[in-house]
């Protein structure tokens, strides 16, 4: 049961949304910045507040699978299987859009991203939008920045620029949803996320391709499409080269913070200015902590964040993807 104060906050938020307001709310992945998906002016305001280019489409959040038909003109069989297994949950399906989906949401594309989040507050807000309604929402951060996993992070990002923030504590998944394109029943992962690739493959009984939009640009200075990025330059190094790099930076007088997931090993710090953070060796637990940890280290204004590269295995795909996008384009000897 929800506390009465929270219930009345949700009611007030629904009223704001019906009036074209913009409300930040928790989901199981990250906080979203929501607007009535049937109100183009409200959706446009979300783009403006985020500083997001208009051709970068937004996900429409639904309360359950039965609402799919309002937003998608066709739901291929594989999409149905995935929705049935993973909704509510951290999965976004890209489907052919229905006539009611505005160009503002899709950036003019013929497809739409749909997801049923697994969070009581998000679901209560969506239900408040009515059966034919939905909540258009990107992550509640400025374009290109780290997604928020607490209400305080949203407050830091937007302060009074938005109409309301509903506090639902820390997000359980901590990384964004897995985005799966299902156009013409051809399944591709466009963004690894909360639902791991092996789980998708098990349900569909097939190998699934991961479309990699950024791999070719990694570490090419200037052309890398930085995203999910802290302000502090971030560099990824293999476990075996991490300490050479850290020592070299330390000798240059740089203040360095490390994120390490492998079992602690002895290193001689030689009075270098280094803060070590032990991260979980489990990808789910690591993902849950990643954004909050990056924000904390960002606030401490180190010169460089040195990240121990995660294992190159399927369960780590989402973490590895976010770290790569956040990484500073510098050459790291491997
Ligand atoms: O976990 C999540 O997905 C969170 C929570 C709030 O639900 N939302 C989120 O939204 O991460 P956003 O807007 O920050 O990222 C959504 C991504 C964007 O990169 C966008 O390009 C992609 O989804 N996307 C949305 N609609 C699409 C479409 N029709 N085709 C291809 N990509 C799409
Ligand atoms: Mg985002």
PDB file of N, CA, C and O in Angstrom, residues 32-79:
ATOM      1  N   UNK A  32      12.568   9.166 -15.083  1.00  0.00           N
ATOM      2  CA  UNK A  32      12.111   9.686 -16.367  1.00  0.00           C
ATOM      3  C   UNK A  32      11.572  11.100 -16.210  1.00  0.00           C
ATOM      4  O   UNK A  32      11.214  11.536 -15.106  1.00  0.00           O
ATOM      5  N   UNK A  33      11.553  11.845 -17.338  1.00  0.00           N
ATOM      6  CA  UNK A  33      10.996  13.199 -17.364  1.00  0.00           C
ATOM      7  C   UNK A  33       9.745  13.121 -18.223  1.00  0.00           C
ATOM      8  O   UNK A  33       9.827  13.102 -19.445  1.00  0.00           O
ATOM      9  N   UNK A  34       8.574  13.050 -17.564  1.00  0.00           N
ATOM     10  CA  UNK A  34       7.357  12.650 -18.260  1.00  0.00           C
ATOM     11  C   UNK A  34       6.468  13.780 -18.709  1.00  0.00           C
ATOM     12  O   UNK A  34       6.390  14.832 -18.078  1.00  0.00           O
ATOM     13  N   UNK A  35       5.774  13.535 -19.826  1.00  0.00           N
ATOM     14  CA  UNK A  35       4.733  14.437 -20.313  1.00  0.00           C
ATOM     15  C   UNK A  35       3.637  13.574 -20.935  1.00  0.00           C
ATOM     16  O   UNK A  35       3.891  12.438 -21.351  1.00  0.00           O
ATOM     17  N   UNK A  36       2.423  14.135 -20.997  1.00  0.00           N
ATOM     18  CA  UNK A  36       1.288  13.469 -21.641  1.00  0.00           C
ATOM     19  C   UNK A  36       1.660  13.173 -23.105  1.00  0.00           C
ATOM     20  O   UNK A  36       1.908  14.096 -23.887  1.00  0.00           O
ATOM     21  N   UNK A  37       1.675  11.898 -23.458  1.00  0.00           N
ATOM     22  CA  UNK A  37       2.145  11.509 -24.794  1.00  0.00           C
ATOM     23  C   UNK A  37       1.186  11.941 -25.898  1.00  0.00           C
ATOM     24  O   UNK A  37       1.538  11.915 -27.069  1.00  0.00           O
ATOM     25  N   UNK A  38      -0.037  12.346 -25.522  1.00  0.00           N
ATOM     26  CA  UNK A  38      -0.989  12.798 -26.542  1.00  0.00           C
ATOM     27  C   UNK A  38      -0.967  14.327 -26.696  1.00  0.00           C
ATOM     28  O   UNK A  38      -1.745  14.886 -27.457  1.00  0.00           O
ATOM     29  N   UNK A  39      -0.076  14.995 -25.955  1.00  0.00           N
ATOM     30  CA  UNK A  39      -0.008  16.455 -25.982  1.00  0.00           C
ATOM     31  C   UNK A  39       1.351  16.907 -26.554  1.00  0.00           C
ATOM     32  O   UNK A  39       2.361  16.918 -25.857  1.00  0.00           O
ATOM     33  N   UNK A  40       1.340  17.264 -27.838  1.00  0.00           N
ATOM     34  CA  UNK A  40       2.606  17.579 -28.523  1.00  0.00           C
ATOM     35  C   UNK A  40       3.343  18.755 -27.900  1.00  0.00           C
ATOM     36  O   UNK A  40       4.573  18.760 -27.833  1.00  0.00           O
ATOM     37  N   UNK A  41       2.591  19.747 -27.428  1.00  0.00           N
ATOM     38  CA  UNK A  41       3.246  20.919 -26.835  1.00  0.00           C
ATOM     39  C   UNK A  41       3.999  20.501 -25.571  1.00  0.00           C
ATOM     40  O   UNK A  41       5.135  20.940 -25.327  1.00  0.00           O
ATOM     41  N   UNK A  42       3.375  19.628 -24.780  1.00  0.00           N
ATOM     42  CA  UNK A  42       4.015  19.170 -23.538  1.00  0.00           C
ATOM     43  C   UNK A  42       5.269  18.352 -23.861  1.00  0.00           C
ATOM     44  O   UNK A  42       6.316  18.502 -23.218  1.00  0.00           O
ATOM     45  N   UNK A  43       5.175  17.513 -24.888  1.00  0.00           N
ATOM     46  CA  UNK A  43       6.326  16.683 -25.274  1.00  0.00           C
ATOM     47  C   UNK A  43       7.460  17.579 -25.782  1.00  0.00           C
ATOM     48  O   UNK A  43       8.631  17.374 -25.455  1.00  0.00           O
ATOM     49  N   UNK A  44       7.094  18.617 -26.547  1.00  0.00           N
ATOM     50  CA  UNK A  44       8.103  19.564 -27.035  1.00  0.00           C
ATOM     51  C   UNK A  44       8.844  20.225 -25.876  1.00  0.00           C
ATOM     52  O   UNK A  44      10.039  20.465 -25.936  1.00  0.00           O
ATOM     53  N   UNK A  45       8.100  20.517 -24.816  1.00  0.00           N
ATOM     54  CA  UNK A  45       8.740  21.151 -23.655  1.00  0.00           C
ATOM     55  C   UNK A  45       9.798  20.224 -23.044  1.00  0.00           C
ATOM     56  O   UNK A  45      10.843  20.689 -22.588  1.00  0.00           O
ATOM     57  N   UNK A  46       9.520  18.919 -23.034  1.00  0.00           N
ATOM     58  CA  UNK A  46      10.517  17.975 -22.500  1.00  0.00           C
ATOM     59  C   UNK A  46      11.802  18.041 -23.332  1.00  0.00           C
ATOM     60  O   UNK A  46      12.907  18.094 -22.779  1.00  0.00           O
ATOM     61  N   UNK A  47      11.654  18.080 -24.656  1.00  0.00           N
ATOM     62  CA  UNK A  47      12.841  18.204 -25.528  1.00  0.00           C
ATOM     63  C   UNK A  47      13.622  19.463 -25.182  1.00  0.00           C
ATOM     64  O   UNK A  47      14.851  19.440 -25.096  1.00  0.00           O
ATOM     65  N   UNK A  48      12.888  20.573 -24.982  1.00  0.00           N
ATOM     66  CA  UNK A  48      13.559  21.845 -24.692  1.00  0.00           C
ATOM     67  C   UNK A  48      14.301  21.790 -23.364  1.00  0.00           C
ATOM     68  O   UNK A  48      15.455  22.188 -23.262  1.00  0.00           O
ATOM     69  N   UNK A  49      13.614  21.276 -22.325  1.00  0.00           N
ATOM     70  CA  UNK A  49      14.223  21.228 -20.993  1.00  0.00           C
ATOM     71  C   UNK A  49      15.483  20.367 -21.011  1.00  0.00           C
ATOM     72  O   UNK A  49      16.493  20.694 -20.409  1.00  0.00           O
ATOM     73  N   UNK A  50      15.420  19.261 -21.720  1.00  0.00           N
ATOM     74  CA  UNK A  50      16.569  18.343 -21.795  1.00  0.00           C
ATOM     75  C   UNK A  50      17.691  18.871 -22.677  1.00  0.00           C
ATOM     76  O   UNK A  50      18.828  18.422 -22.590  1.00  0.00           O
ATOM     77  N   UNK A  51      17.355  19.771 -23.595  1.00  0.00           N
ATOM     78  CA  UNK A  51      18.335  20.221 -24.586  1.00  0.00           C
ATOM     79  C   UNK A  51      18.589  19.121 -25.601  1.00  0.00           C
ATOM     80  O   UNK A  51      19.713  18.949 -26.089  1.00  0.00           O
ATOM     81  N   UNK A  52      17.529  18.402 -25.924  1.00  0.00           N
ATOM     82  CA  UNK A  52      17.683  17.240 -26.794  1.00  0.00           C
ATOM     83  C   UNK A  52      17.318  17.585 -28.236  1.00  0.00           C
ATOM     84  O   UNK A  52      16.304  18.229 -28.472  1.00  0.00           O
ATOM     85  N   UNK A  53      18.124  17.121 -29.213  1.00  0.00           N
ATOM     86  CA  UNK A  53      17.771  17.377 -30.615  1.00  0.00           C
ATOM     87  C   UNK A  53      16.425  16.745 -30.964  1.00  0.00           C
ATOM     88  O   UNK A  53      16.091  15.676 -30.453  1.00  0.00           O
ATOM     89  N   UNK A  54      15.677  17.429 -31.841  1.00  0.00           N
ATOM     90  CA  UNK A  54      14.311  17.004 -32.148  1.00  0.00           C
ATOM     91  C   UNK A  54      14.257  15.660 -32.874  1.00  0.00           C
ATOM     92  O   UNK A  54      13.227  14.993 -32.880  1.00  0.00           O
ATOM     93  N   UNK A  55      15.373  15.242 -33.491  1.00  0.00           N
ATOM     94  CA  UNK A  55      15.329  13.966 -34.226  1.00  0.00           C
ATOM     95  C   UNK A  55      15.715  12.769 -33.360  1.00  0.00           C
ATOM     96  O   UNK A  55      15.989  11.686 -33.854  1.00  0.00           O
ATOM     97  N   UNK A  56      15.743  12.978 -32.056  1.00  0.00           N
ATOM     98  CA  UNK A  56      16.135  11.913 -31.125  1.00  0.00           C
ATOM     99  C   UNK A  56      14.870  11.441 -30.403  1.00  0.00           C
ATOM    100  O   UNK A  56      14.432  12.076 -29.452  1.00  0.00           O
ATOM    101  N   UNK A  57      14.254  10.334 -30.851  1.00  0.00           N
ATOM    102  CA  UNK A  57      12.893   9.999 -30.392  1.00  0.00           C
ATOM    103  C   UNK A  57      12.781   9.628 -28.913  1.00  0.00           C
ATOM    104  O   UNK A  57      13.760   9.302 -28.266  1.00  0.00           O
ATOM    105  N   UNK A  58      11.559   9.697 -28.426  1.00  0.00           N
ATOM    106  CA  UNK A  58      11.257   9.462 -27.018  1.00  0.00           C
ATOM    107  C   UNK A  58      10.457   8.171 -26.842  1.00  0.00           C
ATOM    108  O   UNK A  58       9.696   7.810 -27.725  1.00  0.00           O
ATOM    109  N   UNK A  59      10.620   7.523 -25.706  1.00  0.00           N
ATOM    110  CA  UNK A  59       9.875   6.297 -25.417  1.00  0.00           C
ATOM    111  C   UNK A  59       8.500   6.661 -24.845  1.00  0.00           C
ATOM    112  O   UNK A  59       8.391   7.568 -24.024  1.00  0.00           O
ATOM    113  N   UNK A  60       7.448   5.951 -25.267  1.00  0.00           N
ATOM    114  CA  UNK A  60       6.131   6.106 -24.648  1.00  0.00           C
ATOM    115  C   UNK A  60       5.945   4.976 -23.631  1.00  0.00           C
ATOM    116  O   UNK A  60       6.106   3.798 -23.953  1.00  0.00           O
ATOM    117  N   UNK A  61       5.644   5.359 -22.399  1.00  0.00           N
ATOM    118  CA  UNK A  61       5.465   4.395 -21.311  1.00  0.00           C
ATOM    119  C   UNK A  61       3.989   4.050 -21.167  1.00  0.00           C
ATOM    120  O   UNK A  61       3.141   4.950 -21.097  1.00  0.00           O
ATOM    121  N   UNK A  62       3.693   2.749 -21.110  1.00  0.00           N
ATOM    122  CA  UNK A  62       2.317   2.265 -21.024  1.00  0.00           C
ATOM    123  C   UNK A  62       2.121   1.504 -19.716  1.00  0.00           C
ATOM    124  O   UNK A  62       3.089   1.101 -19.065  1.00  0.00           O
ATOM    125  N   UNK A  63       0.829   1.296 -19.357  1.00  0.00           N
ATOM    126  CA  UNK A  63       0.533   0.610 -18.096  1.00  0.00           C
ATOM    127  C   UNK A  63       0.501  -0.909 -18.269  1.00  0.00           C
ATOM    128  O   UNK A  63       0.784  -1.651 -17.327  1.00  0.00           O
ATOM    129  N   UNK A  64       0.131  -1.373 -19.432  1.00  0.00           N
ATOM    130  CA  UNK A  64       0.190  -2.816 -19.694  1.00  0.00           C
ATOM    131  C   UNK A  64       0.097  -3.111 -21.192  1.00  0.00           C
ATOM    132  O   UNK A  64      -0.157  -2.223 -22.000  1.00  0.00           O
ATOM    133  N   UNK A  65       0.293  -4.385 -21.482  1.00  0.00           N
ATOM    134  CA  UNK A  65       0.386  -4.829 -22.874  1.00  0.00           C
ATOM    135  C   UNK A  65      -0.882  -4.519 -23.672  1.00  0.00           C
ATOM    136  O   UNK A  65      -0.822  -4.312 -24.889  1.00  0.00           O
ATOM    137  N   UNK A  66      -2.038  -4.477 -22.979  1.00  0.00           N
ATOM    138  CA  UNK A  66      -3.291  -4.273 -23.710  1.00  0.00           C
ATOM    139  C   UNK A  66      -3.342  -2.904 -24.397  1.00  0.00           C
ATOM    140  O   UNK A  66      -4.118  -2.694 -25.322  1.00  0.00           O
ATOM    141  N   UNK A  67      -2.486  -1.957 -23.949  1.00  0.00           N
ATOM    142  CA  UNK A  67      -2.477  -0.617 -24.561  1.00  0.00           C
ATOM    143  C   UNK A  67      -1.640  -0.551 -25.841  1.00  0.00           C
ATOM    144  O   UNK A  67      -1.658   0.471 -26.539  1.00  0.00           O
ATOM    145  N   UNK A  68      -0.927  -1.632 -26.126  1.00  0.00           N
ATOM    146  CA  UNK A  68      -0.049  -1.644 -27.298  1.00  0.00           C
ATOM    147  C   UNK A  68      -0.758  -1.240 -28.584  1.00  0.00           C
ATOM    148  O   UNK A  68      -0.227  -0.493 -29.401  1.00  0.00           O
ATOM    149  N   UNK A  69      -1.970  -1.763 -28.746  1.00  0.00           N
ATOM    150  CA  UNK A  69      -2.700  -1.541 -30.005  1.00  0.00           C
ATOM    151  C   UNK A  69      -2.977  -0.061 -30.270  1.00  0.00           C
ATOM    152  O   UNK A  69      -3.140   0.345 -31.419  1.00  0.00           O
ATOM    153  N   UNK A  70      -3.035   0.759 -29.207  1.00  0.00           N
ATOM    154  CA  UNK A  70      -3.242   2.195 -29.417  1.00  0.00           C
ATOM    155  C   UNK A  70      -2.021   2.860 -30.054  1.00  0.00           C
ATOM    156  O   UNK A  70      -2.148   3.881 -30.720  1.00  0.00           O
ATOM    157  N   UNK A  71      -0.855   2.320 -29.794  1.00  0.00           N
ATOM    158  CA  UNK A  71       0.387   3.019 -30.143  1.00  0.00           C
ATOM    159  C   UNK A  71       1.159   2.352 -31.280  1.00  0.00           C
ATOM    160  O   UNK A  71       1.954   3.005 -31.946  1.00  0.00           O
ATOM    161  N   UNK A  72       0.947   1.038 -31.457  1.00  0.00           N
ATOM    162  CA  UNK A  72       1.639   0.310 -32.528  1.00  0.00           C
ATOM    163  C   UNK A  72       0.604  -0.204 -33.517  1.00  0.00           C
ATOM    164  O   UNK A  72      -0.418  -0.746 -33.110  1.00  0.00           O
ATOM    165  N   UNK A  73       0.872  -0.028 -34.839  1.00  0.00           N
ATOM    166  CA  UNK A  73      -0.148  -0.479 -35.787  1.00  0.00           C
ATOM    167  C   UNK A  73       0.006  -1.953 -36.094  1.00  0.00           C
ATOM    168  O   UNK A  73      -0.836  -2.566 -36.726  1.00  0.00           O
ATOM    169  N   UNK A  74       1.096  -2.531 -35.601  1.00  0.00           N
ATOM    170  CA  UNK A  74       1.363  -3.933 -35.895  1.00  0.00           C
ATOM    171  C   UNK A  74       2.263  -4.439 -34.770  1.00  0.00           C
ATOM    172  O   UNK A  74       3.211  -3.765 -34.388  1.00  0.00           O
ATOM    173  N   UNK A  75       1.928  -5.609 -34.205  1.00  0.00           N
ATOM    174  CA  UNK A  75       2.775  -6.180 -33.158  1.00  0.00           C
ATOM    175  C   UNK A  75       3.204  -7.579 -33.601  1.00  0.00           C
ATOM    176  O   UNK A  75       2.464  -8.547 -33.460  1.00  0.00           O
ATOM    177  N   UNK A  76       4.416  -7.698 -34.155  1.00  0.00           N
ATOM    178  CA  UNK A  76       4.880  -9.000 -34.639  1.00  0.00           C
ATOM    179  C   UNK A  76       4.933 -10.032 -33.513  1.00  0.00           C
ATOM    180  O   UNK A  76       5.031  -9.671 -32.328  1.00  0.00           O
ATOM    181  N   UNK A  77       4.884 -11.311 -33.895  1.00  0.00           N
ATOM    182  CA  UNK A  77       4.775 -12.383 -32.892  1.00  0.00           C
ATOM    183  C   UNK A  77       5.946 -12.366 -31.906  1.00  0.00           C
ATOM    184  O   UNK A  77       5.765 -12.610 -30.708  1.00  0.00           O
ATOM    185  N   UNK A  78       7.147 -12.048 -32.396  1.00  0.00           N
ATOM    186  CA  UNK A  78       8.298 -12.060 -31.475  1.00  0.00           C
ATOM    187  C   UNK A  78       8.184 -10.935 -30.447  1.00  0.00           C
ATOM    188  O   UNK A  78       8.581 -11.092 -29.290  1.00  0.00           O
ATOM    189  N   UNK A  79       7.636  -9.818 -30.875  1.00  0.00           N
ATOM    190  CA  UNK A  79       7.439  -8.702 -29.942  1.00  0.00           C
ATOM    191  C   UNK A  79       6.439  -9.109 -28.860  1.00  0.00           C
ATOM    192  O   UNK A  79       6.615  -8.777 -27.682  1.00  0.00           O
TER     193      UNK A  79
END
